[in-house]
Amino acid sequence: MEFPEDFNQLELLNTHGHLIPRGASSLWTGSRDEEEEVEEEEGDHSDEWYIEKEETLKDKPKVLILWAAENNRLSTVHRLLTADPLLVHCCDEDGYTPLHRAAYSGHVAVVSALIGAGSKVNPRTIDGWTPLHSACRWSRVTVASFLLQHGAELNAQTNGGLTPLHLAASNTTPFSTDSPHTLELLLSQRHLNPGLRSGSGETASEVARRTGPHHVLFEMVQDCVNVVPFS
């Protein structure tokens, strides 16, 4: 999602808080134990809580499938799609489909079910994000790999020119242990174009060098200077 430099972060949380996956890592520099405590509290819901939540949304199938995809409620997703297969293509006000929601939350079984039910692999939000962008932004390497195996556009650019590689390169939080693995996955792809520039003129490598500890991984795609040319 693209935002101007002077956007109000508190306002953003109020209006787009549903786009932040439960348990997502923050930039807070507290201890690992403290971070794990926060994540446990955020994800600590009983089966009864989920059942009650589904009950409140039962008359809003579009809202329910978006919520179910984000919260890994696979049986609910199956049930809704059996009743109305077209729900697989629904989206929220920002253009996020069930596949986007499952992707940024890291639920590969739900991602698989949605694609199996006919979801497009590369739907776009109003800002031009694909599910692969979402997976890479939140370092969901297993989901990213699955999407690539099913035809995700590796070099897709958002309205602001960001590729999945830009987003993986900018994910620098110390608690996101899958961040380097997501970069490695993308950098190992044969058809990757690492030279694409964002709307601000940066390549993913430049973003990584400016923002994080994993820029050395980009050596994987640098031209080798010691190759002996064919005669």
mmCIF file of C-alpha atoms in Angstrom:
data_model
loop_
_atom_site.group_PDB
_atom_site.id
_atom_site.type_symbol
_atom_site.label_atom_id
_atom_site.label_comp_id
_atom_site.label_asym_id
_atom_site.label_seq_id
_atom_site.Cartn_x
_atom_site.Cartn_y
_atom_site.Cartn_z
ATOM 1 C CA MET A 1 0.000 0.000 0.000
ATOM 2 C CA GLU A 2 1.426 3.384 -0.991
ATOM 3 C CA PHE A 3 1.303 6.354 1.397
ATOM 4 C CA PRO A 4 2.707 9.900 1.198
ATOM 5 C CA GLU A 5 5.679 10.688 3.409
ATOM 6 C CA ASP A 6 3.566 12.827 5.750
ATOM 7 C CA PHE A 7 0.777 10.317 6.353
ATOM 8 C CA ASN A 8 -0.634 10.078 9.875
ATOM 9 C CA GLN A 9 0.321 6.668 11.287
ATOM 10 C CA LEU A 10 -2.304 6.737 14.048
ATOM 11 C CA GLU A 11 -4.998 7.515 11.512
ATOM 12 C CA LEU A 12 -3.669 4.706 9.328
ATOM 13 C CA LEU A 13 -4.009 2.219 12.190
ATOM 14 C CA ASN A 14 -7.601 3.295 12.724
ATOM 15 C CA THR A 15 -8.594 3.022 9.071
ATOM 16 C CA HIS A 16 -6.461 0.089 7.908
ATOM 17 C CA GLY A 17 -5.777 -1.856 11.080
ATOM 18 C CA HIS A 18 -7.486 -4.920 9.605
ATOM 19 C CA LEU A 19 -4.654 -5.213 7.093
ATOM 20 C CA ILE A 20 -2.075 -5.896 9.818
ATOM 21 C CA PRO A 21 -1.969 -9.659 10.383
ATOM 22 C CA ARG A 22 -2.484 -10.971 13.904
ATOM 23 C CA GLY A 23 0.915 -11.529 15.473
ATOM 24 C CA ALA A 24 2.743 -9.367 12.901
ATOM 25 C CA SER A 25 6.176 -8.229 14.012
ATOM 26 C CA SER A 26 6.590 -4.582 14.899
ATOM 27 C CA LEU A 27 9.590 -2.299 14.798
ATOM 28 C CA TRP A 28 9.605 -2.182 18.602
ATOM 29 C CA THR A 29 13.057 -2.980 19.968
ATOM 30 C CA GLY A 30 11.982 -4.752 23.154
ATOM 31 C CA SER A 31 13.278 -8.163 24.135
ATOM 32 C CA ARG A 32 12.356 -11.310 22.257
ATOM 33 C CA ASP A 33 10.531 -12.634 25.322
ATOM 34 C CA GLU A 34 8.418 -9.490 25.462
ATOM 35 C CA GLU A 35 7.644 -9.746 21.758
ATOM 36 C CA GLU A 36 6.563 -13.377 22.094
ATOM 37 C CA GLU A 37 4.336 -12.384 25.005
ATOM 38 C CA VAL A 38 2.579 -9.784 22.866
ATOM 39 C CA GLU A 39 2.098 -12.237 19.998
ATOM 40 C CA GLU A 40 0.679 -14.885 22.316
ATOM 41 C CA GLU A 41 -1.819 -12.423 23.759
ATOM 42 C CA GLU A 42 -2.937 -11.276 20.313
ATOM 43 C CA GLY A 43 -3.466 -14.819 19.017
ATOM 44 C CA ASP A 44 -4.890 -16.333 22.199
ATOM 45 C CA HIS A 45 -8.512 -16.997 21.242
ATOM 46 C CA SER A 46 -10.588 -19.997 22.204
ATOM 47 C CA ASP A 47 -12.667 -22.073 19.797
ATOM 48 C CA GLU A 48 -15.727 -20.515 21.380
ATOM 49 C CA TRP A 49 -14.467 -17.043 20.447
ATOM 50 C CA TYR A 50 -14.114 -18.033 16.802
ATOM 51 C CA ILE A 51 -17.535 -19.687 16.768
ATOM 52 C CA GLU A 52 -19.140 -16.577 18.252
ATOM 53 C CA LYS A 53 -17.338 -14.375 15.737
ATOM 54 C CA GLU A 54 -18.557 -16.505 12.853
ATOM 55 C CA GLU A 55 -22.082 -16.360 14.240
ATOM 56 C CA THR A 56 -22.023 -12.552 14.210
ATOM 57 C CA LEU A 57 -20.964 -12.585 10.543
ATOM 58 C CA LYS A 58 -23.187 -15.408 9.281
ATOM 59 C CA ASP A 59 -25.455 -13.013 7.360
ATOM 60 C CA LYS A 60 -22.473 -11.294 5.724
ATOM 61 C CA PRO A 61 -20.810 -14.051 3.675
ATOM 62 C CA LYS A 62 -18.349 -11.727 1.937
ATOM 63 C CA VAL A 63 -17.140 -10.285 5.216
ATOM 64 C CA LEU A 64 -17.073 -13.750 6.750
ATOM 65 C CA ILE A 65 -14.917 -15.352 4.061
ATOM 66 C CA LEU A 66 -12.437 -12.472 4.219
ATOM 67 C CA TRP A 67 -12.250 -12.880 7.990
ATOM 68 C CA ALA A 68 -12.045 -16.669 7.757
ATOM 69 C CA ALA A 69 -9.208 -16.530 5.218
ATOM 70 C CA GLU A 70 -7.252 -14.151 7.426
ATOM 71 C CA ASN A 71 -7.843 -16.230 10.550
ATOM 72 C CA ASN A 72 -7.083 -19.670 9.094
ATOM 73 C CA ARG A 73 -10.645 -20.953 9.393
ATOM 74 C CA LEU A 74 -10.253 -23.494 6.619
ATOM 75 C CA SER A 75 -13.492 -25.392 7.232
ATOM 76 C CA THR A 76 -15.435 -22.127 7.144
ATOM 77 C CA VAL A 77 -13.782 -21.164 3.863
ATOM 78 C CA HIS A 78 -14.717 -24.550 2.362
ATOM 79 C CA ARG A 79 -18.299 -24.261 3.598
ATOM 80 C CA LEU A 80 -18.778 -20.759 2.213
ATOM 81 C CA LEU A 81 -17.290 -21.619 -1.173
ATOM 82 C CA THR A 82 -19.457 -24.716 -1.450
ATOM 83 C CA ALA A 83 -22.525 -22.542 -0.896
ATOM 84 C CA ASP A 84 -21.345 -19.743 -3.205
ATOM 85 C CA PRO A 85 -18.220 -20.354 -5.342
ATOM 86 C CA LEU A 86 -18.168 -16.715 -6.473
ATOM 87 C CA LEU A 87 -17.169 -15.619 -2.975
ATOM 88 C CA VAL A 88 -13.609 -16.574 -3.879
ATOM 89 C CA HIS A 89 -13.456 -13.369 -5.964
ATOM 90 C CA CYS A 90 -14.910 -10.942 -3.407
ATOM 91 C CA CYS A 91 -12.821 -8.160 -1.886
ATOM 92 C CA ASP A 92 -12.891 -5.498 0.801
ATOM 93 C CA GLU A 93 -12.979 -1.733 0.273
ATOM 94 C CA ASP A 94 -9.235 -1.682 -0.407
ATOM 95 C CA GLY A 95 -9.396 -4.462 -2.972
ATOM 96 C CA TYR A 96 -7.976 -7.209 -0.754
ATOM 97 C CA THR A 97 -9.397 -10.613 -1.694
ATOM 98 C CA PRO A 98 -9.557 -13.706 0.522
ATOM 99 C CA LEU A 99 -6.314 -14.796 -1.158
ATOM 100 C CA HIS A 100 -4.573 -11.559 -0.156
ATOM 101 C CA ARG A 101 -5.743 -11.997 3.420
ATOM 102 C CA ALA A 102 -4.635 -15.612 3.656
ATOM 103 C CA ALA A 103 -1.314 -14.721 2.017
ATOM 104 C CA TYR A 104 -0.329 -11.909 4.370
ATOM 105 C CA SER A 105 -1.398 -14.004 7.350
ATOM 106 C CA GLY A 106 0.719 -16.962 6.243
ATOM 107 C CA HIS A 107 -2.048 -19.568 5.929
ATOM 108 C CA VAL A 108 -0.841 -21.797 3.106
ATOM 109 C CA ALA A 109 -3.658 -24.357 3.476
ATOM 110 C CA VAL A 110 -6.230 -21.604 2.994
ATOM 111 C CA VAL A 111 -4.232 -20.198 0.072
ATOM 112 C CA SER A 112 -4.255 -23.652 -1.516
ATOM 113 C CA ALA A 113 -7.997 -24.050 -0.970
ATOM 114 C CA LEU A 114 -8.765 -20.645 -2.484
ATOM 115 C CA ILE A 115 -6.666 -21.264 -5.584
ATOM 116 C CA GLY A 116 -8.187 -24.719 -5.899
ATOM 117 C CA ALA A 117 -11.624 -23.097 -5.796
ATOM 118 C CA GLY A 118 -10.778 -20.809 -8.698
ATOM 119 C CA SER A 119 -9.218 -17.739 -7.131
ATOM 120 C CA LYS A 120 -7.061 -15.702 -9.463
ATOM 121 C CA VAL A 121 -3.425 -15.902 -8.396
ATOM 122 C CA ASN A 122 -2.637 -12.275 -9.240
ATOM 123 C CA PRO A 123 -5.640 -10.148 -8.244
ATOM 124 C CA ARG A 124 -4.782 -6.509 -7.588
ATOM 125 C CA THR A 125 -5.801 -4.237 -4.742
ATOM 126 C CA ILE A 126 -6.614 -0.608 -5.428
ATOM 127 C CA ASP A 127 -2.920 0.118 -4.817
ATOM 128 C CA GLY A 128 -1.819 -2.618 -7.190
ATOM 129 C CA TRP A 129 -0.744 -5.213 -4.615
ATOM 130 C CA THR A 130 -0.918 -8.897 -5.527
ATOM 131 C CA PRO A 131 -1.074 -11.702 -2.946
ATOM 132 C CA LEU A 132 2.643 -12.279 -3.572
ATOM 133 C CA HIS A 133 3.330 -8.676 -2.542
ATOM 134 C CA SER A 134 1.383 -9.309 0.662
ATOM 135 C CA ALA A 135 3.210 -12.548 1.423
ATOM 136 C CA CYS A 136 6.609 -10.960 0.848
ATOM 137 C CA ARG A 137 5.799 -7.854 2.883
ATOM 138 C CA TRP A 138 5.113 -10.036 5.914
ATOM 139 C CA SER A 139 7.869 -12.595 5.174
ATOM 140 C CA ARG A 140 5.461 -15.477 4.585
ATOM 141 C CA VAL A 141 8.029 -17.543 2.715
ATOM 142 C CA THR A 142 5.980 -20.761 2.516
ATOM 143 C CA VAL A 143 3.031 -18.904 1.035
ATOM 144 C CA ALA A 144 5.287 -16.968 -1.337
ATOM 145 C CA SER A 145 6.804 -20.218 -2.583
ATOM 146 C CA PHE A 146 3.354 -21.758 -3.088
ATOM 147 C CA LEU A 147 2.124 -18.711 -5.005
ATOM 148 C CA LEU A 148 5.173 -18.735 -7.275
ATOM 149 C CA GLN A 149 4.579 -22.409 -8.024
ATOM 150 C CA HIS A 150 1.053 -21.513 -9.105
ATOM 151 C CA GLY A 151 1.888 -18.668 -11.454
ATOM 152 C CA ALA A 152 2.306 -15.591 -9.274
ATOM 153 C CA GLU A 153 3.875 -12.678 -11.139
ATOM 154 C CA LEU A 154 7.399 -12.510 -9.761
ATOM 155 C CA ASN A 155 8.152 -9.001 -11.048
ATOM 156 C CA ALA A 156 4.700 -7.462 -10.575
ATOM 157 C CA GLN A 157 4.841 -3.796 -9.588
ATOM 158 C CA THR A 158 2.369 -1.907 -7.429
ATOM 159 C CA ASN A 159 1.029 1.501 -8.399
ATOM 160 C CA GLY A 160 4.113 2.883 -6.657
ATOM 161 C CA GLY A 161 6.474 0.620 -8.576
ATOM 162 C CA LEU A 162 7.187 -1.788 -5.718
ATOM 163 C CA THR A 163 7.961 -5.404 -6.562
ATOM 164 C CA PRO A 164 7.697 -8.321 -4.127
ATOM 165 C CA LEU A 165 11.492 -8.094 -3.936
ATOM 166 C CA HIS A 166 11.326 -4.449 -2.801
ATOM 167 C CA LEU A 167 8.948 -5.435 -0.016
ATOM 168 C CA ALA A 168 11.008 -8.408 1.109
ATOM 169 C CA ALA A 169 14.112 -6.217 1.073
ATOM 170 C CA SER A 170 12.463 -3.575 3.249
ATOM 171 C CA ASN A 171 11.294 -6.036 5.903
ATOM 172 C CA THR A 172 14.008 -5.382 8.456
ATOM 173 C CA THR A 173 12.409 -6.122 11.810
ATOM 174 C CA PRO A 174 14.698 -8.287 13.955
ATOM 175 C CA PHE A 175 11.818 -10.586 14.918
ATOM 176 C CA SER A 176 10.921 -11.528 11.348
ATOM 177 C CA THR A 177 13.054 -14.665 11.139
ATOM 178 C CA ASP A 178 11.725 -15.594 7.705
ATOM 179 C CA SER A 179 12.800 -12.286 6.174
ATOM 180 C CA PRO A 180 16.143 -13.534 4.774
ATOM 181 C CA HIS A 181 14.488 -16.758 3.600
ATOM 182 C CA THR A 182 11.913 -14.773 1.643
ATOM 183 C CA LEU A 183 14.694 -12.776 0.022
ATOM 184 C CA GLU A 184 16.599 -15.957 -0.792
ATOM 185 C CA LEU A 185 13.482 -17.466 -2.359
ATOM 186 C CA LEU A 186 12.932 -14.475 -4.628
ATOM 187 C CA LEU A 187 16.594 -14.031 -5.503
ATOM 188 C CA SER A 188 16.831 -17.674 -6.556
ATOM 189 C CA GLN A 189 14.075 -17.305 -9.157
ATOM 190 C CA ARG A 190 15.338 -17.621 -12.703
ATOM 191 C CA HIS A 191 13.142 -14.884 -14.170
ATOM 192 C CA LEU A 192 13.676 -12.306 -11.439
ATOM 193 C CA ASN A 193 14.381 -8.765 -12.609
ATOM 194 C CA PRO A 194 16.242 -7.245 -9.622
ATOM 195 C CA GLY A 195 16.925 -4.015 -11.500
ATOM 196 C CA LEU A 196 13.337 -2.761 -11.483
ATOM 197 C CA ARG A 197 12.989 0.612 -9.766
ATOM 198 C CA SER A 198 10.204 1.823 -7.520
ATOM 199 C CA GLY A 199 8.380 5.089 -8.005
ATOM 200 C CA SER A 200 11.010 6.718 -5.804
ATOM 201 C CA GLY A 201 13.759 5.454 -8.092
ATOM 202 C CA GLU A 202 15.221 2.718 -5.884
ATOM 203 C CA THR A 203 16.058 -0.864 -6.745
ATOM 204 C CA ALA A 204 15.349 -3.560 -4.169
ATOM 205 C CA SER A 205 19.078 -3.889 -3.537
ATOM 206 C CA GLU A 206 19.304 -0.191 -2.709
ATOM 207 C CA VAL A 207 16.341 -0.524 -0.353
ATOM 208 C CA ALA A 208 18.005 -3.452 1.413
ATOM 209 C CA ARG A 209 21.303 -1.615 1.736
ATOM 210 C CA ARG A 210 19.558 1.422 3.206
ATOM 211 C CA THR A 211 17.215 -0.342 5.595
ATOM 212 C CA GLY A 212 18.394 -3.764 6.646
ATOM 213 C CA PRO A 213 21.049 -6.344 7.440
ATOM 214 C CA HIS A 214 20.357 -8.670 4.523
ATOM 215 C CA HIS A 215 21.680 -6.684 1.562
ATOM 216 C CA VAL A 216 24.579 -9.132 1.161
ATOM 217 C CA LEU A 217 22.071 -11.655 -0.172
ATOM 218 C CA PHE A 218 21.843 -9.592 -3.341
ATOM 219 C CA GLU A 219 25.274 -10.877 -4.273
ATOM 220 C CA MET A 220 23.310 -13.904 -5.510
ATOM 221 C CA VAL A 221 22.179 -11.902 -8.532
ATOM 222 C CA GLN A 222 25.203 -9.694 -9.132
ATOM 223 C CA ASP A 223 27.066 -10.224 -12.373
ATOM 224 C CA CYS A 224 30.091 -12.395 -11.755
ATOM 225 C CA VAL A 225 33.312 -10.588 -12.666
ATOM 226 C CA ASN A 226 35.477 -13.690 -12.699
ATOM 227 C CA VAL A 227 33.746 -15.654 -15.425
ATOM 228 C CA VAL A 228 36.018 -16.724 -18.270
ATOM 229 C CA PRO A 229 34.283 -15.740 -21.535
ATOM 230 C CA PHE A 230 33.607 -18.312 -24.194
ATOM 231 C CA SER A 231 36.085 -18.186 -27.058
#
